[in-house]
PDB file of C-alpha atoms in Angstrom:
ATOM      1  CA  UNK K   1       0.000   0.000   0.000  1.00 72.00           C
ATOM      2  CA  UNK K   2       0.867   3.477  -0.770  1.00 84.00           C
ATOM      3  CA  UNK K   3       1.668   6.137   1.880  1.00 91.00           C
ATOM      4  CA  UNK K   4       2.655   9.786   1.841  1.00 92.00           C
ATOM      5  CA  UNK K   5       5.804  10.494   4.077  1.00 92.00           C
ATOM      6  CA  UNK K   6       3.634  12.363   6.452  1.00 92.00           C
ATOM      7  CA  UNK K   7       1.641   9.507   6.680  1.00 93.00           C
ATOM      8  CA  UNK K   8       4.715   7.311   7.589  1.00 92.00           C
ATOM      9  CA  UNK K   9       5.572   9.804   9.898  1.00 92.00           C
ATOM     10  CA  UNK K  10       2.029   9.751  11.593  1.00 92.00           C
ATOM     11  CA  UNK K  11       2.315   5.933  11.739  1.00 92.00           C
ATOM     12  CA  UNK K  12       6.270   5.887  13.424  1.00 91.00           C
ATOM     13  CA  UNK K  13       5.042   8.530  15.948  1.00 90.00           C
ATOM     14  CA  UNK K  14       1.864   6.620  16.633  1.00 90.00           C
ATOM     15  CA  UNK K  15       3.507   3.430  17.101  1.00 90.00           C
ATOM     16  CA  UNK K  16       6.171   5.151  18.856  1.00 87.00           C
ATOM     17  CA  UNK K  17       3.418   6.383  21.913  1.00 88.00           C
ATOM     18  CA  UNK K  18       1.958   3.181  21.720  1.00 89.00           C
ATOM     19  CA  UNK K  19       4.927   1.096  22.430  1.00 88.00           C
ATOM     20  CA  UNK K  20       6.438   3.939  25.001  1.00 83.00           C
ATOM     21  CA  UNK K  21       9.793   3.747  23.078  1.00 83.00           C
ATOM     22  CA  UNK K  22      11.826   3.888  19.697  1.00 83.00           C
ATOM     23  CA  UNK K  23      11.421   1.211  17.439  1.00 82.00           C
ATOM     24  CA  UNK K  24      15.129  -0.519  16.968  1.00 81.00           C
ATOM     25  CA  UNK K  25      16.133   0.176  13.463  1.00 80.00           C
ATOM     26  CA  UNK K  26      16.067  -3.579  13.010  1.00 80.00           C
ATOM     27  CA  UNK K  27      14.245  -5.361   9.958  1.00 80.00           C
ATOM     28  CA  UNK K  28      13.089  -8.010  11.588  1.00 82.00           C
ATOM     29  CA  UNK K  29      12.966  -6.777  15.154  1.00 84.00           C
ATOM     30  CA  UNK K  30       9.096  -7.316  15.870  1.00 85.00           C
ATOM     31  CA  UNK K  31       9.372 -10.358  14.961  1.00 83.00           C
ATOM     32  CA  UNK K  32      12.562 -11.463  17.294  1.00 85.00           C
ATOM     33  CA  UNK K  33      12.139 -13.319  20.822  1.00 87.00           C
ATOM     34  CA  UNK K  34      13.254 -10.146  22.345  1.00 84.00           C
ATOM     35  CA  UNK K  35       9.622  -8.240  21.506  1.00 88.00           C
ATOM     36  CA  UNK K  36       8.112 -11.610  21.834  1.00 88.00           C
ATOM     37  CA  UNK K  37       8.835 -12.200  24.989  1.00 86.00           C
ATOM     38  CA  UNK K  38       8.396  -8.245  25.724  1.00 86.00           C
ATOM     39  CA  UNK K  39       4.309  -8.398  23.656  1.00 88.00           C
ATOM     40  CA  UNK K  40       3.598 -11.363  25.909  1.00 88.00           C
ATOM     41  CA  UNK K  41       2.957  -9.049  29.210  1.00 87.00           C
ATOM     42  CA  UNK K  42       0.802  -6.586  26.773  1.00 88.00           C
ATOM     43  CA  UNK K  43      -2.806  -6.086  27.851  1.00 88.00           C
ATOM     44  CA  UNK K  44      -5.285  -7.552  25.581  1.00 91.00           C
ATOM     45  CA  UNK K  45      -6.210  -3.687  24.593  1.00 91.00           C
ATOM     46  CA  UNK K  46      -2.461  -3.159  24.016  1.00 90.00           C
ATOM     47  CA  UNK K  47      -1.685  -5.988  21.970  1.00 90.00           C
ATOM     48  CA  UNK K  48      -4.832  -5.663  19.668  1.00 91.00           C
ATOM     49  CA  UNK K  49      -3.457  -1.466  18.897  1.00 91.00           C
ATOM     50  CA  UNK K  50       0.198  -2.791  18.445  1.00 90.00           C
ATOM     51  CA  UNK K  51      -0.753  -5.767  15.839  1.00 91.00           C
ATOM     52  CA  UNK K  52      -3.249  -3.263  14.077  1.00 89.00           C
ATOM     53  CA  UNK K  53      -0.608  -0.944  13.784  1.00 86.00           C
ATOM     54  CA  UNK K  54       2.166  -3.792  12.820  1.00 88.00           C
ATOM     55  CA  UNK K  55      -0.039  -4.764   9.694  1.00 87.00           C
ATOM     56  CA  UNK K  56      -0.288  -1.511   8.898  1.00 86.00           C
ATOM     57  CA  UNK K  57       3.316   0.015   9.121  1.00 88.00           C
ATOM     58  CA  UNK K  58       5.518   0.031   6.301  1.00 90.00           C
ATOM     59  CA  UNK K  59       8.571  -1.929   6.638  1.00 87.00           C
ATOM     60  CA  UNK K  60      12.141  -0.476   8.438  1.00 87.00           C
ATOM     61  CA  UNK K  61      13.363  -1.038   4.907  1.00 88.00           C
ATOM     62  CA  UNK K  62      11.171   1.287   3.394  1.00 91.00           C
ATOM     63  CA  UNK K  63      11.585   3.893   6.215  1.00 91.00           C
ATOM     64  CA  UNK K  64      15.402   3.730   4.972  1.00 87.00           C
ATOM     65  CA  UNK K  65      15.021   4.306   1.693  1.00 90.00           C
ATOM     66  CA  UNK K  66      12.452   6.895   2.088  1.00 92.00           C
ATOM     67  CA  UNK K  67      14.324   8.746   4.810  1.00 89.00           C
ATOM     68  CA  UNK K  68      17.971   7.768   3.741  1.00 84.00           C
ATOM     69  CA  UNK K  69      18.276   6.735   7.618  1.00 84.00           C
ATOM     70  CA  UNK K  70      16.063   5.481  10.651  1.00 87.00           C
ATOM     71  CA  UNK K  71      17.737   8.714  12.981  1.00 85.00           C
ATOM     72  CA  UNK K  72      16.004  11.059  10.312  1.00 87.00           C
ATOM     73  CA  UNK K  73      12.747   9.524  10.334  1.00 89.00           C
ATOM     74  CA  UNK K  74      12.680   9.765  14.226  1.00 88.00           C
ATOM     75  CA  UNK K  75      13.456  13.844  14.045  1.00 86.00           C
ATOM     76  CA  UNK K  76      10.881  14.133  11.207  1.00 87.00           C
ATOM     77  CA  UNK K  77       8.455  11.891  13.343  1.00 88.00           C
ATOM     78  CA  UNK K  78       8.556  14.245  16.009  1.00 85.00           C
ATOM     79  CA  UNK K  79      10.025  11.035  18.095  1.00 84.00           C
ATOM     80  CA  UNK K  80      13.227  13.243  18.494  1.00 80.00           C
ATOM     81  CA  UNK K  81      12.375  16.621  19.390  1.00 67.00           C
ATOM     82  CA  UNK K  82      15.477  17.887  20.171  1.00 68.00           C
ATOM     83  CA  UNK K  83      17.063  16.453  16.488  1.00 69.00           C
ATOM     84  CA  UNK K  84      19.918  14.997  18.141  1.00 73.00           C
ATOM     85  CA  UNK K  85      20.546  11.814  20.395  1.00 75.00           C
ATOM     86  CA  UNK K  86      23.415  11.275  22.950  1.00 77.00           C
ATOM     87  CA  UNK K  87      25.666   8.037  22.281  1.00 74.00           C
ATOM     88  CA  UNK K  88      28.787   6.878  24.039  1.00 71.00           C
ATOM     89  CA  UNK K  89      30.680   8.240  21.122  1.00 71.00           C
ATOM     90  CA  UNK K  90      29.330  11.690  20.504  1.00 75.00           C
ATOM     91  CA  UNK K  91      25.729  13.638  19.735  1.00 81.00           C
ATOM     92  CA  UNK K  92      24.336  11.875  16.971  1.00 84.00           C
ATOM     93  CA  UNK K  93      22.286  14.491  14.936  1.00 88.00           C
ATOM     94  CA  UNK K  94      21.222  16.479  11.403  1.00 87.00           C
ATOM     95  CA  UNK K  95      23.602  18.592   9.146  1.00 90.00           C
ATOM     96  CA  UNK K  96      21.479  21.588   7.464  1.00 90.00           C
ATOM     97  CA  UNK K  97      21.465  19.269   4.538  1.00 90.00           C
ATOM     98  CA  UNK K  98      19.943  16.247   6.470  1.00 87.00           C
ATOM     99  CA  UNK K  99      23.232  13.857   6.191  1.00 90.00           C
ATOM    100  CA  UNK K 100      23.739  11.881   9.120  1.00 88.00           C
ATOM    101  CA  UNK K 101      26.151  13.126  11.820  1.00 89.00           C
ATOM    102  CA  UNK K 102      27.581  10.851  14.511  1.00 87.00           C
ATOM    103  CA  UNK K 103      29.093  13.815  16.545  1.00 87.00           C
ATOM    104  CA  UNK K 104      28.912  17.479  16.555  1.00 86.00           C
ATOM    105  CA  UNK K 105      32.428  17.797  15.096  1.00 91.00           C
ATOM    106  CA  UNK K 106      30.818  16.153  11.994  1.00 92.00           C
ATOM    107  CA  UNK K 107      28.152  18.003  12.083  1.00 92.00           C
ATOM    108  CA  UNK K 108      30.367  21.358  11.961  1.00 95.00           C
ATOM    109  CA  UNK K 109      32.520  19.642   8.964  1.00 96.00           C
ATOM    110  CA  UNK K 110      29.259  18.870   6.637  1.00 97.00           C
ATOM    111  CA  UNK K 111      27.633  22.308   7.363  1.00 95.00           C
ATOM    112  CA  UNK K 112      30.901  23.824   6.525  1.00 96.00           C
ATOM    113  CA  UNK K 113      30.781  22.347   3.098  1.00 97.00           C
ATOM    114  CA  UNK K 114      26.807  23.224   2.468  1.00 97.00           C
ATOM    115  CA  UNK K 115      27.577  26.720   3.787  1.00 96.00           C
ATOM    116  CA  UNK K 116      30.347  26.604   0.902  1.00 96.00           C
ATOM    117  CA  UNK K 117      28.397  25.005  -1.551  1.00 96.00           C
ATOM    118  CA  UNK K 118      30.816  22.042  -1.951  1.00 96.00           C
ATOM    119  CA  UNK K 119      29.316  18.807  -3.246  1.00 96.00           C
ATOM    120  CA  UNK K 120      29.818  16.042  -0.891  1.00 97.00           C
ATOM    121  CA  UNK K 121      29.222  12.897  -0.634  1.00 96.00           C
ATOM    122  CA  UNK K 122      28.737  11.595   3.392  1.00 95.00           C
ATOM    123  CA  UNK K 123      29.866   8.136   4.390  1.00 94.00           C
ATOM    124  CA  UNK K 124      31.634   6.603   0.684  1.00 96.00           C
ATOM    125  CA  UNK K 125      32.888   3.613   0.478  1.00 96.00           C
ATOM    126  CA  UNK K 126      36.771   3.307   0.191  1.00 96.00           C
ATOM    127  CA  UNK K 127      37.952   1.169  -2.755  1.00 95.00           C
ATOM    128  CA  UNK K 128      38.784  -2.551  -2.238  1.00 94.00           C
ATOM    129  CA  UNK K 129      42.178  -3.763  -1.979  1.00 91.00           C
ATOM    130  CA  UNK K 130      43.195  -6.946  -1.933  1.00 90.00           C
ATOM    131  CA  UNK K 131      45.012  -6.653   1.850  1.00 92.00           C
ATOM    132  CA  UNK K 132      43.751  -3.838   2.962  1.00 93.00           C
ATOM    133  CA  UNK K 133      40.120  -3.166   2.620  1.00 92.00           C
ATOM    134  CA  UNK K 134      39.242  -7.333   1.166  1.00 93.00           C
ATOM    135  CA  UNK K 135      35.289  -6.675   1.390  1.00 92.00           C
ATOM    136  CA  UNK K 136      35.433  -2.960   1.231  1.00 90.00           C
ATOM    137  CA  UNK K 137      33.650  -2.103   3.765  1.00 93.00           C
ATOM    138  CA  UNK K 138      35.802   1.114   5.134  1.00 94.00           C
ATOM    139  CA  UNK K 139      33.846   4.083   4.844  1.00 94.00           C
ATOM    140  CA  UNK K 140      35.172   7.724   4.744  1.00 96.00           C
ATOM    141  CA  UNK K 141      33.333  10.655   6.512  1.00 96.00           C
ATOM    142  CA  UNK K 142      32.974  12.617   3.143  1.00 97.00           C
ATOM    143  CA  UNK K 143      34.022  12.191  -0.493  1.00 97.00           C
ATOM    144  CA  UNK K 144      34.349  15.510  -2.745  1.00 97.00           C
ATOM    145  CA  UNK K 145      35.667  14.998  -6.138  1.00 94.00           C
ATOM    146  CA  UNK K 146      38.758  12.735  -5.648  1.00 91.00           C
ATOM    147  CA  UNK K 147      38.743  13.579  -2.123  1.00 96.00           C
ATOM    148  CA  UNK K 148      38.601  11.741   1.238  1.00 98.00           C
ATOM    149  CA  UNK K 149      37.645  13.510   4.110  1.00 97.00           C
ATOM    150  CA  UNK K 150      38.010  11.884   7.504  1.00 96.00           C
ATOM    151  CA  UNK K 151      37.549  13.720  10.567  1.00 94.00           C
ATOM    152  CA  UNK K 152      39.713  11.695  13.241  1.00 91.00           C
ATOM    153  CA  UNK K 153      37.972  12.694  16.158  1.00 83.00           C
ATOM    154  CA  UNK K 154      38.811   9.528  18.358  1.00 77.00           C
ATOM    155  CA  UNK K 155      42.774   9.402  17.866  1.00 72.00           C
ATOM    156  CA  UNK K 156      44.473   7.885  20.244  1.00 74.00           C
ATOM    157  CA  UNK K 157      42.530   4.896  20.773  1.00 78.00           C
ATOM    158  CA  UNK K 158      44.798   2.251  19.626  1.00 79.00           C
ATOM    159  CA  UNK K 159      41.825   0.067  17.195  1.00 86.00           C
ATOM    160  CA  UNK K 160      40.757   3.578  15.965  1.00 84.00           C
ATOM    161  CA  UNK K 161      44.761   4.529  15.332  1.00 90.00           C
ATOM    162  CA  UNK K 162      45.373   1.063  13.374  1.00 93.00           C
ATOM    163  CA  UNK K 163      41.918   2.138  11.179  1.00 92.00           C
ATOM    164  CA  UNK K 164      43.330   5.449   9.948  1.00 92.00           C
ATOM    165  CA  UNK K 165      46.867   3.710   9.150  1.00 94.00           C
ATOM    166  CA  UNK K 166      44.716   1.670   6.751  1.00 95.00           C
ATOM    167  CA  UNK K 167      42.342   4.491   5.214  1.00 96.00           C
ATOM    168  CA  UNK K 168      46.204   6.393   4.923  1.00 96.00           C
ATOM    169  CA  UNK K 169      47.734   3.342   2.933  1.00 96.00           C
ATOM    170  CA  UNK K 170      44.513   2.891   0.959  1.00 96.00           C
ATOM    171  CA  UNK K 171      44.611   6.372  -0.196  1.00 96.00           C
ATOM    172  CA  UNK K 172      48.153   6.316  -1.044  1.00 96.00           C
ATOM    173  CA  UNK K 173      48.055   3.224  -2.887  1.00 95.00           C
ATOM    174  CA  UNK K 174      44.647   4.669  -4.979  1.00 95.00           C
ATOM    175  CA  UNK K 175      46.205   8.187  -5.164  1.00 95.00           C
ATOM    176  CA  UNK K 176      42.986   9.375  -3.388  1.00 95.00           C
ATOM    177  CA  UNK K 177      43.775  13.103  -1.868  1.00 95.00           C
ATOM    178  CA  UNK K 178      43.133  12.438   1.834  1.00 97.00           C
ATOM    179  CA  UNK K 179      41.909  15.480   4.260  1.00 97.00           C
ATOM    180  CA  UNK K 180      42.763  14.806   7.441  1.00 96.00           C
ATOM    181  CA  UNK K 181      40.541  16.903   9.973  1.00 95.00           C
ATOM    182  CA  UNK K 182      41.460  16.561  13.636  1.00 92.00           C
ATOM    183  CA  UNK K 183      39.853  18.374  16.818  1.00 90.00           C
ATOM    184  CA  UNK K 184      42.401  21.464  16.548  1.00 90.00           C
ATOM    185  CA  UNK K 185      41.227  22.054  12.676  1.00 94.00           C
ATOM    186  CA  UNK K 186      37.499  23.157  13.666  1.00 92.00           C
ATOM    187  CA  UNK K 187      38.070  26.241  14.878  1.00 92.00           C
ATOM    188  CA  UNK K 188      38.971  27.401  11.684  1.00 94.00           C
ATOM    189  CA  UNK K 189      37.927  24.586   8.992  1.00 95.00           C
ATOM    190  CA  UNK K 190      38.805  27.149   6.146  1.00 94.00           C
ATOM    191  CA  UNK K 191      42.814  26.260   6.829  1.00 94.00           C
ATOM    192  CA  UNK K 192      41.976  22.449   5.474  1.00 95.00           C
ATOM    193  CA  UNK K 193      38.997  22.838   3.470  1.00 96.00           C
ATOM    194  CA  UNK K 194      39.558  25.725   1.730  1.00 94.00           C
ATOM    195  CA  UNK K 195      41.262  24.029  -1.444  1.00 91.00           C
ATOM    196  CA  UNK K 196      37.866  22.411  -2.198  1.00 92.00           C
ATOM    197  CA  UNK K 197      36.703  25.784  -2.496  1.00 82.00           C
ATOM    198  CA  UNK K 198      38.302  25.822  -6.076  1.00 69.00           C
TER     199      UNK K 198
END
């Protein structure tokens, strides 16, 4: 069945009051022992409103392509008022151009580049390589042209350390131009960024 986005909205916020907390971005989760075993202890009224709603709710899937992201469908719900959510890594939150930000810092790096007008492309793929990246599954914060940019906001941790080694080599080996972006650099992002501006 067809639905509007506001109608999708209407129907996560709904569902949202109903169940008394956010939905796990999870395919399959309301199907999985975990709500099972949580829709058991529902009141008949209860479960009767959730399974009504359940038939009637598009898919997560659908939610992600509609919404690029589960976070952004919660802030457009209403779910998140505030637009943001604290993790143990950072503020997870919106750019001004709706990308997905997993901290503050990022958030301060994409709106840079909107502000700017500079094309970018959040979260791309690095390129396989055989011993490096085998499945390809690195991602870099931002990709402009033939540009990486990562903002290294964790350095120091030693698993986090050994990742940018890799994403360096890859780049090197692919003659990608890497940006490097560390926690000094946002006071003035203009010092690093600047060159895209041409």
């Amino acid at each position: 069945k067809f639905k509007s986005k506001t109608e999708m909205l209407i129907d996560l916020k709904n569902l949202y009051d109903l169940l008394g907390y956010i939905p796990p971005a999870k395919e399959d989760y309301f199907g999985s022992k975990d709500f099972i075993e949580e829709f058991i202890y529902f009141s008949e009224d209860k479960k009767k409103q959730v399974l009504a709603y359940l038939i009637e709710i598009l898919p997560y899937g659908i939610y992600k392509m509609v919404f690029s992201n589960w976070f952004t469908a919660l802030v457009h719900s209403g779910i998140l008022n505030q637009n943001a959510r604290k993790t143990s890594r950072g503020t997870m939150c919106l750019s001004k151009d709706n990308h997905l930000c997993l901290s503050l810092a990022e958030k301060k790096i994409d709106d840079w580049l909107f502000d700017h007008k500079i094309l970018h492309e959040k979260e791309p793929l690095y390129p396989k390589e055989k011993d490096l990246n085998p499945n390809g599954f690195f991602r870099a914060d931002w990709k402009v042209d033939n540009s990486y940019i990562e903002f290294f906001g964790l350095k120091g941790q030693f698993d986090y350390d050994e990742k940018i080694k890799i994403k360096k080599m890859i780049c090197k080996n692919k003659n990608i131009i890497l940006i490097e972006i560390y926690e000094n650099d946002l006071k003035d992002l203009s010092i690093k960024l600047g060159i895209l501006k041409n």
